[in-house]
Tab-separated table of C-alpha atoms in Angstrom:
chain	number	residue	atom	x	y	z
A	1450	MET	CA	336.202	152.516	152.493
A	1451	TYR	CA	335.460	149.384	154.557
A	1452	LYS	CA	331.803	149.540	153.658
A	1453	LEU	CA	332.676	149.983	149.868
A	1454	SER	CA	334.815	147.049	149.995
A	1455	ALA	CA	332.464	144.883	151.662
A	1456	LEU	CA	329.664	145.986	149.390
A	1457	PHE	CA	332.145	145.220	146.278
A	1458	CYS	CA	332.642	141.693	147.910
A	1459	CYS	CA	328.934	141.121	148.469
A	1460	CYS	CA	327.955	142.234	144.877
A	1461	THR	CA	330.657	139.993	143.303
A	1462	LEU	CA	329.656	136.802	145.397
A	1463	MET	CA	326.035	137.630	144.449
A	1464	SER	CA	326.931	137.711	140.715
A	1465	SER	CA	328.844	134.651	140.922
A	1466	PHE	CA	326.233	132.741	142.324
A	1467	THR	CA	323.572	134.110	139.990
A	1468	ALA	CA	325.872	133.058	136.914
A	1469	PHE	CA	326.284	129.544	138.377
A	1470	ALA	CA	322.639	129.290	139.319
A	1471	GLY	CA	321.723	130.405	135.642
A	1472	GLU	CA	323.961	127.382	133.962
A	1473	THR	CA	322.245	124.732	132.485
A	1474	PRO	CA	321.988	121.827	134.787
A	1475	PHE	CA	323.403	118.326	133.549
A	1476	ALA	CA	324.014	115.063	135.402
A	1477	ILE	CA	324.528	111.521	135.147
A	1478	ALA	CA	323.796	108.252	137.129
A	1479	ILE	CA	325.034	104.720	136.595
A	1480	HIS	CA	324.379	101.514	138.065
A	1481	GLY	CA	326.220	97.983	138.239
A	1482	GLY	CA	323.314	96.059	139.369
A	1483	ALA	CA	321.583	95.291	142.570
A	1484	GLY	CA	321.408	92.246	144.454
A	1485	THR	CA	322.982	90.170	147.524
A	1486	ILE	CA	325.929	92.362	147.984
A	1487	GLN	CA	326.943	91.639	151.576
A	1488	LYS	CA	329.809	93.978	152.844
A	1489	SER	CA	331.392	90.980	154.891
A	1490	SER	CA	332.211	89.364	151.654
A	1491	PHE	CA	334.315	92.353	150.316
A	1492	THR	CA	338.085	92.871	151.208
A	1493	PRO	CA	339.178	96.484	151.143
A	1494	GLU	CA	341.047	95.731	147.937
A	1495	LYS	CA	337.963	94.280	146.103
A	1496	GLU	CA	335.737	97.121	147.373
A	1497	GLN	CA	338.166	99.621	146.110
A	1498	ALA	CA	338.376	97.809	142.474
A	1499	TYR	CA	334.497	98.061	142.022
A	1500	ARG	CA	334.502	101.410	143.503
A	1501	SER	CA	337.185	102.619	140.972
A	1502	LYS	CA	335.388	101.195	138.060
A	1503	LEU	CA	332.072	102.594	138.851
A	1504	LYS	CA	333.714	106.067	139.151
A	1505	GLU	CA	335.421	105.401	135.842
A	1506	ALA	CA	332.114	104.771	134.264
A	1507	VAL	CA	330.282	107.803	135.609
A	1508	ASP	CA	333.226	110.141	134.717
A	1509	ALA	CA	333.304	108.636	131.390
A	1510	GLY	CA	329.721	110.049	130.859
A	1511	TYR	CA	330.314	113.077	132.708
A	1512	VAL	CA	333.109	114.276	130.712
A	1513	ILE	CA	331.074	114.184	127.565
A	1514	LEU	CA	328.338	116.045	129.296
A	1515	ASP	CA	330.497	118.725	130.516
A	1516	GLN	CA	331.945	119.236	127.178
A	1517	GLY	CA	328.557	119.869	125.725
A	1518	GLY	CA	327.971	116.504	124.659
A	1519	THR	CA	324.408	114.424	124.147
A	1520	SER	CA	323.289	112.363	126.959
A	1521	LEU	CA	322.899	109.330	124.461
A	1522	ASP	CA	326.527	109.690	124.121
A	1523	ALA	CA	327.242	109.975	127.953
A	1524	VAL	CA	325.004	107.016	128.543
A	1525	THR	CA	326.709	104.871	125.729
A	1526	ALA	CA	330.337	105.831	127.168
A	1527	ALA	CA	329.469	104.996	130.694
A	1528	ILE	CA	327.735	101.554	129.967
A	1529	ASN	CA	330.540	100.650	127.610
A	1530	VAL	CA	333.156	100.843	130.815
A	1531	LEU	CA	331.091	98.713	132.635
A	1532	GLU	CA	330.346	95.973	129.686
A	1533	ASN	CA	334.051	95.979	129.461
A	1534	SER	CA	334.683	94.701	133.116
A	1535	PRO	CA	334.400	91.437	134.314
A	1536	TYR	CA	332.781	92.827	137.804
A	1537	PHE	CA	329.287	93.298	136.185
A	1538	ASN	CA	326.724	91.009	134.833
A	1539	ALA	CA	327.058	92.548	131.190
A	1540	GLY	CA	329.404	92.158	128.102
A	1541	LYS	CA	332.625	90.477	129.425
A	1542	GLY	CA	331.107	89.726	132.944
A	1543	ALA	CA	327.998	88.121	131.455
A	1544	VAL	CA	326.640	85.175	133.657
A	1545	TYR	CA	326.299	81.775	132.058
A	1546	THR	CA	322.789	79.994	130.568
A	1547	HIS	CA	322.070	76.378	131.582
A	1548	ASP	CA	323.649	75.427	128.465
A	1549	GLU	CA	326.685	77.216	129.675
A	1550	GLN	CA	326.681	80.045	126.943
A	1551	HIS	CA	326.144	83.792	127.364
A	1552	GLU	CA	323.154	85.530	126.014
A	1553	MET	CA	323.150	89.248	126.402
A	1554	ASP	CA	320.330	91.935	125.992
A	1555	ALA	CA	320.275	95.731	125.957
A	1556	SER	CA	318.278	98.653	125.341
A	1557	ILE	CA	318.575	102.583	124.820
A	1558	MET	CA	316.202	105.402	124.572
A	1559	ASP	CA	316.170	108.889	123.580
A	1560	GLY	CA	313.970	111.123	125.642
A	1561	GLN	CA	314.039	113.872	123.028
A	1562	THR	CA	312.435	111.888	120.091
A	1563	MET	CA	311.109	108.734	122.160
A	1564	ASN	CA	313.200	106.693	119.719
A	1565	ALA	CA	314.434	103.291	121.101
A	1566	GLY	CA	316.463	100.419	120.056
A	1567	ALA	CA	317.025	97.071	121.760
A	1568	VAL	CA	318.718	93.678	121.319
A	1569	ALA	CA	318.007	90.459	123.196
A	1570	GLY	CA	319.682	87.069	122.979
A	1571	VAL	CA	322.987	88.072	121.450
A	1572	LYS	CA	325.907	85.960	121.973
A	1573	HIS	CA	328.657	87.404	120.103
A	1574	ILE	CA	328.590	91.062	120.616
A	1575	LYS	CA	331.248	92.879	122.729
A	1576	ASN	CA	329.388	95.801	123.750
A	1577	PRO	CA	325.418	95.250	123.072
A	1578	ILE	CA	324.488	98.778	124.205
A	1579	ASP	CA	326.240	99.874	121.069
A	1580	LEU	CA	324.097	97.379	118.777
A	1581	ALA	CA	320.899	98.603	120.468
A	1582	ARG	CA	321.819	102.205	119.552
A	1583	LEU	CA	322.388	101.158	115.989
A	1584	VAL	CA	318.984	99.325	115.926
A	1585	MET	CA	317.621	102.705	117.044
A	1586	ASN	CA	319.420	104.905	114.494
A	1587	GLU	CA	319.865	102.466	111.532
A	1588	SER	CA	316.939	100.022	111.394
A	1589	VAL	CA	313.186	100.587	111.048
A	1590	HIS	CA	312.535	98.370	114.040
A	1591	VAL	CA	312.949	98.714	118.128
A	1592	MET	CA	314.021	95.437	118.927
A	1593	LEU	CA	315.981	92.642	117.294
A	1594	TYR	CA	316.806	89.195	118.633
A	1595	GLY	CA	319.448	86.622	118.602
A	1596	GLU	CA	320.743	85.734	115.015
A	1597	GLY	CA	318.834	88.426	113.513
A	1598	ALA	CA	320.333	90.925	115.494
A	1599	GLU	CA	323.819	89.620	114.541
A	1600	GLU	CA	323.168	89.445	110.998
A	1601	PHE	CA	322.205	93.153	111.444
A	1602	ALA	CA	325.271	93.811	113.360
A	1603	LEU	CA	327.397	92.507	110.218
A	1604	THR	CA	325.752	95.045	108.028
A	1605	GLN	CA	326.653	97.750	110.256
A	1606	GLY	CA	330.311	96.969	110.407
A	1607	VAL	CA	330.037	95.534	114.131
A	1608	PRO	CA	332.302	92.465	114.692
A	1609	LEU	CA	331.513	89.384	116.174
A	1610	PHE	CA	333.349	87.664	118.826
A	1611	ALA	CA	333.514	84.053	120.152
A	1612	ASN	CA	331.162	83.131	122.969
A	1613	GLU	CA	334.210	82.136	125.086
A	1614	THR	CA	335.458	85.827	124.864
A	1615	PHE	CA	332.781	86.373	127.801
A	1616	ASN	CA	333.872	83.367	129.887
A	1617	THR	CA	334.805	84.176	133.529
A	1618	LYS	CA	335.674	81.759	136.427
A	1619	SER	CA	333.531	83.244	139.043
A	1620	ARG	CA	330.356	83.269	136.702
A	1621	TYR	CA	331.006	79.976	135.942
A	1622	ASP	CA	331.269	78.845	139.491
A	1623	SER	CA	328.163	80.687	140.240
A	1624	LEU	CA	326.424	78.689	137.377
A	1625	LEU	CA	327.606	75.517	138.987
A	1626	ARG	CA	326.223	76.489	142.455
A	1627	ALA	CA	322.931	77.316	140.935
A	1628	LYS	CA	322.468	73.828	139.059
A	1629	ALA	CA	323.610	72.115	142.252
A	1630	LYS	CA	320.941	73.704	144.325
A	1631	LEU	CA	318.178	72.916	141.827
A	1632	ALA	CA	319.536	69.306	141.624
A	1633	GLU	CA	319.190	69.303	145.396
A	1634	ALA	CA	315.690	70.465	145.262
A	1635	SER	CA	314.829	67.634	142.416
A	1636	LYS	CA	315.921	64.920	144.450
A	1637	ALA	CA	313.620	66.468	147.474
A	1638	LYS	CA	310.726	66.317	144.418
A	1639	ILE	CA	310.495	69.968	144.858
A	1640	ASP	CA	308.691	71.577	141.710
A	1641	TYR	CA	311.087	73.294	139.472
A	1642	GLN	CA	309.156	76.752	139.539
A	1643	ALA	CA	309.111	76.395	143.329
A	1644	ALA	CA	312.931	75.449	143.486
A	1645	HIS	CA	313.562	78.246	141.023
A	1646	SER	CA	311.993	80.899	143.381
A	1647	GLN	CA	313.894	79.736	146.457
A	1648	LEU	CA	317.301	80.539	144.524
A	1649	GLU	CA	319.153	83.387	146.308
A	1650	THR	CA	318.827	86.614	144.616
A	1651	GLU	CA	322.546	86.641	143.353
A	1652	TYR	CA	321.200	84.134	140.607
A	1653	LYS	CA	318.260	86.398	139.433
A	1654	VAL	CA	319.706	89.811	139.078
A	1655	GLY	CA	322.520	91.938	137.531
A	1656	THR	CA	322.482	94.484	134.999
A	1657	VAL	CA	324.438	97.746	134.105
A	1658	GLY	CA	322.790	101.057	133.085
A	1659	ALA	CA	322.775	104.714	133.054
A	1660	VAL	CA	320.600	107.710	132.813
A	1661	ALA	CA	321.562	111.121	131.800
A	1662	LEU	CA	320.660	114.949	131.213
A	1663	ASP	CA	322.696	116.972	128.837
A	1664	LYS	CA	322.992	120.720	128.529
A	1665	ASN	CA	320.331	120.970	125.866
A	1666	GLY	CA	317.850	119.455	128.382
A	1667	ASN	CA	317.660	116.191	126.671
A	1668	ILE	CA	317.472	112.778	128.713
A	1669	SER	CA	318.407	109.509	127.726
A	1670	ALA	CA	318.432	105.790	129.513
A	1671	GLY	CA	320.441	102.771	128.644
A	1672	THR	CA	320.468	99.288	129.974
A	1673	SER	CA	322.741	96.175	129.507
A	1674	THR	CA	322.763	92.448	131.013
A	1675	GLY	CA	323.790	89.070	130.702
A	1676	GLY	CA	320.593	88.102	132.246
A	1677	MET	CA	319.991	85.527	134.806
A	1678	THR	CA	322.367	82.792	135.959
A	1679	ASN	CA	321.074	79.516	134.791
A	1680	LYS	CA	318.429	80.582	132.354
A	1681	ARG	CA	316.694	78.429	130.024
A	1682	TYR	CA	314.612	78.307	126.822
A	1683	GLY	CA	315.841	81.566	125.424
A	1684	ARG	CA	314.751	83.812	128.454
A	1685	ILE	CA	314.631	87.376	128.004
A	1686	GLY	CA	314.434	89.802	130.840
A	1687	ASP	CA	313.373	93.376	131.485
A	1688	ALA	CA	316.698	95.040	130.255
A	1689	PRO	CA	315.543	95.257	126.405
A	1690	ILE	CA	311.963	96.090	127.117
A	1691	ILE	CA	311.127	99.649	126.733
A	1692	GLY	CA	309.014	100.716	129.475
A	1693	ALA	CA	310.249	97.924	131.654
A	1694	GLY	CA	313.871	98.035	132.242
A	1695	THR	CA	314.571	101.294	130.359
A	1696	TYR	CA	312.549	104.694	129.526
A	1697	ALA	CA	313.203	107.992	128.969
A	1698	GLU	CA	310.960	111.044	128.190
A	1699	ASN	CA	312.155	114.716	127.982
A	1700	GLY	CA	310.708	116.999	130.845
A	1701	VAL	CA	309.540	113.644	132.798
A	1702	CYS	CA	312.522	111.110	133.546
A	1703	ALA	CA	314.779	108.373	132.247
A	1704	ILE	CA	315.050	105.135	134.080
A	1705	SER	CA	317.575	102.094	134.094
A	1706	ALA	CA	316.281	99.466	136.225
A	1707	THR	CA	318.243	96.283	137.557
A	1708	GLY	CA	316.642	93.253	139.560
A	1709	HIS	CA	314.392	90.159	138.958
A	1710	GLY	CA	313.347	90.952	135.370
A	1711	GLU	CA	310.029	88.952	135.540
A	1712	TYR	CA	308.626	91.367	138.096
A	1713	PHE	CA	309.826	94.609	136.250
A	1714	ILE	CA	308.089	93.367	133.011
A	1715	ARG	CA	304.899	92.453	134.856
A	1716	TYR	CA	304.896	96.069	136.595
A	1717	GLN	CA	306.142	97.946	133.890
A	1718	VAL	CA	308.679	99.472	136.505
A	1719	ALA	CA	310.437	102.006	134.505
A	1720	GLY	CA	307.195	103.310	132.883
A	1721	ASP	CA	305.322	103.473	135.901
A	1722	ILE	CA	307.866	105.736	137.572
A	1723	CYS	CA	308.026	108.087	134.903
A	1724	ALA	CA	304.126	107.847	134.780
A	1725	LYS	CA	303.954	109.211	138.311
A	1726	VAL	CA	306.293	111.988	137.722
A	1727	LYS	CA	304.366	113.097	134.759
A	1728	TYR	CA	300.555	112.927	135.584
A	1729	GLN	CA	300.678	112.886	139.408
A	1730	HIS	CA	303.416	115.653	139.495
A	1731	VAL	CA	305.390	113.825	142.339
A	1732	SER	CA	309.136	113.948	142.798
A	1733	ILE	CA	311.335	111.529	141.000
A	1734	ASN	CA	312.514	110.496	144.397
A	1735	GLN	CA	308.963	109.738	145.632
A	1736	ALA	CA	307.963	108.185	142.417
A	1737	ALA	CA	310.948	105.861	142.319
A	1738	ASP	CA	310.668	105.006	145.739
A	1739	ASP	CA	306.756	104.115	145.851
A	1740	VAL	CA	307.472	101.597	142.948
A	1741	ILE	CA	310.735	100.143	144.203
A	1742	ASN	CA	310.020	100.049	148.045
A	1743	LYS	CA	306.254	99.613	148.171
A	1744	ARG	CA	304.759	98.139	144.970
A	1745	LEU	CA	307.558	96.055	144.123
A	1746	VAL	CA	308.082	94.939	147.476
A	1747	ASN	CA	304.469	94.188	147.905
A	1748	ALA	CA	304.673	91.885	144.882
A	1749	GLY	CA	307.678	90.107	145.944
A	1750	GLY	CA	310.183	91.721	143.506
A	1751	THR	CA	313.698	92.629	144.111
A	1752	GLY	CA	315.991	95.236	142.607
A	1753	GLY	CA	316.314	98.745	142.238
A	1754	VAL	CA	316.382	101.888	139.414
A	1755	ILE	CA	318.470	104.755	138.770
A	1756	ALA	CA	316.412	107.716	137.834
A	1757	ILE	CA	316.818	111.414	136.788
A	1758	ASP	CA	314.476	114.048	135.642
A	1759	GLY	CA	314.499	117.033	133.634
A	1760	GLU	CA	316.097	119.253	136.241
A	1761	GLY	CA	318.949	116.736	137.015
A	1762	ASN	CA	317.461	115.513	140.230
A	1763	ILE	CA	318.578	111.898	140.822
A	1764	ALA	CA	316.986	108.885	142.700
A	1765	THR	CA	318.750	105.580	143.352
A	1766	PRO	CA	316.439	103.330	145.389
A	1767	PHE	CA	316.863	99.767	145.778
A	1768	ASN	CA	315.272	97.174	147.936
A	1769	THR	CA	318.065	94.466	147.969
A	1770	ASP	CA	321.266	94.273	150.279
A	1771	GLY	CA	323.189	96.710	147.976
A	1772	MET	CA	323.247	98.211	144.537
A	1773	TYR	CA	326.470	99.277	142.613
A	1774	ARG	CA	325.916	102.892	141.644
A	1775	ALA	CA	327.339	106.289	140.983
A	1776	THR	CA	326.242	109.898	140.307
A	1777	ARG	CA	327.556	113.042	139.216
A	1778	GLN	CA	326.056	116.397	138.957
A	1779	HIS	CA	327.034	119.530	137.371
A	1780	GLY	CA	329.835	121.210	139.282
A	1781	GLU	CA	330.190	118.142	141.830
A	1782	GLN	CA	332.535	115.231	142.163
A	1783	ALA	CA	331.465	111.463	141.565
A	1784	LYS	CA	329.547	110.012	144.562
A	1785	VAL	CA	330.132	106.229	144.436
A	1786	MET	CA	327.981	103.860	146.563
A	1787	ILE	CA	327.189	100.157	147.128
A	1788	TRP	CA	325.191	99.584	150.239
A	1789	HIS	CA	322.338	101.468	152.021
A	1790	ASP	CA	324.862	103.392	154.184
A	1791	LYS	CA	326.517	104.695	151.223
């Protein structure tokens, strides 16, 4: 009798395991930017606030995936949470330009169709990722800029908001510090380009993004940013550029990047990682690590990425002090991380 019971239990466990293993995997990863994130500057309350918002974002996307929704919907929902928070450099938390304005960029890519949409230099859009998706789905273009992008927004029923909507004291204080540092460098007769390169990482980075794999095996990626503190002349970073800050291809990988955009553009970071997976047949972890912690470091670039492959494997490498990030895979609870020690 005991042997029969044991055999029954064993068969039941094997059946349960087989059923679970046979289920279609799905997963999501999000980031809130990489940079000079020093643990010593965080009170327990501040750290908990950031972690809670990251968890809210990753859970928002996960629920959609769990219910059979698309990776595009999951990516959009997760990024909306981050865009609506003042903690991160996108939407409500966008940094200031030299002229004390906010100029935002975003992009999204569908790995199933290889379709993509992007906006750059928009000043009056509450959720730039939503507008990027409209560009992808409702226009014949991939990227729209500035006033043209906002004119298109109006044709799609997207309301415009006053630029002051995105004002925050912490971002304004950061702008003033950046201007003061550059002014000191000017008095010392240091070339502007050299002085700018000496600015701390915190002034050059900051983005939000998400990548996801849905139950149908489709992967997507999206990225949204307020750009670089004290940026001038209509500067555009990597976030809206397909292949630099965002990329997705079914069966290969999806990437959302965060960091010093000029380097991510020059080295086609998002596309390069996926190319390694596709053509060199290396894991998503190895491909992402090779680009972020070797190639980019050797070039002098700072930042990180979140990456996911067609089987739901996730990589989140970065070469800065920290990167706000969270992941959630099929059947698991959310993992929220900020520093290398996790």
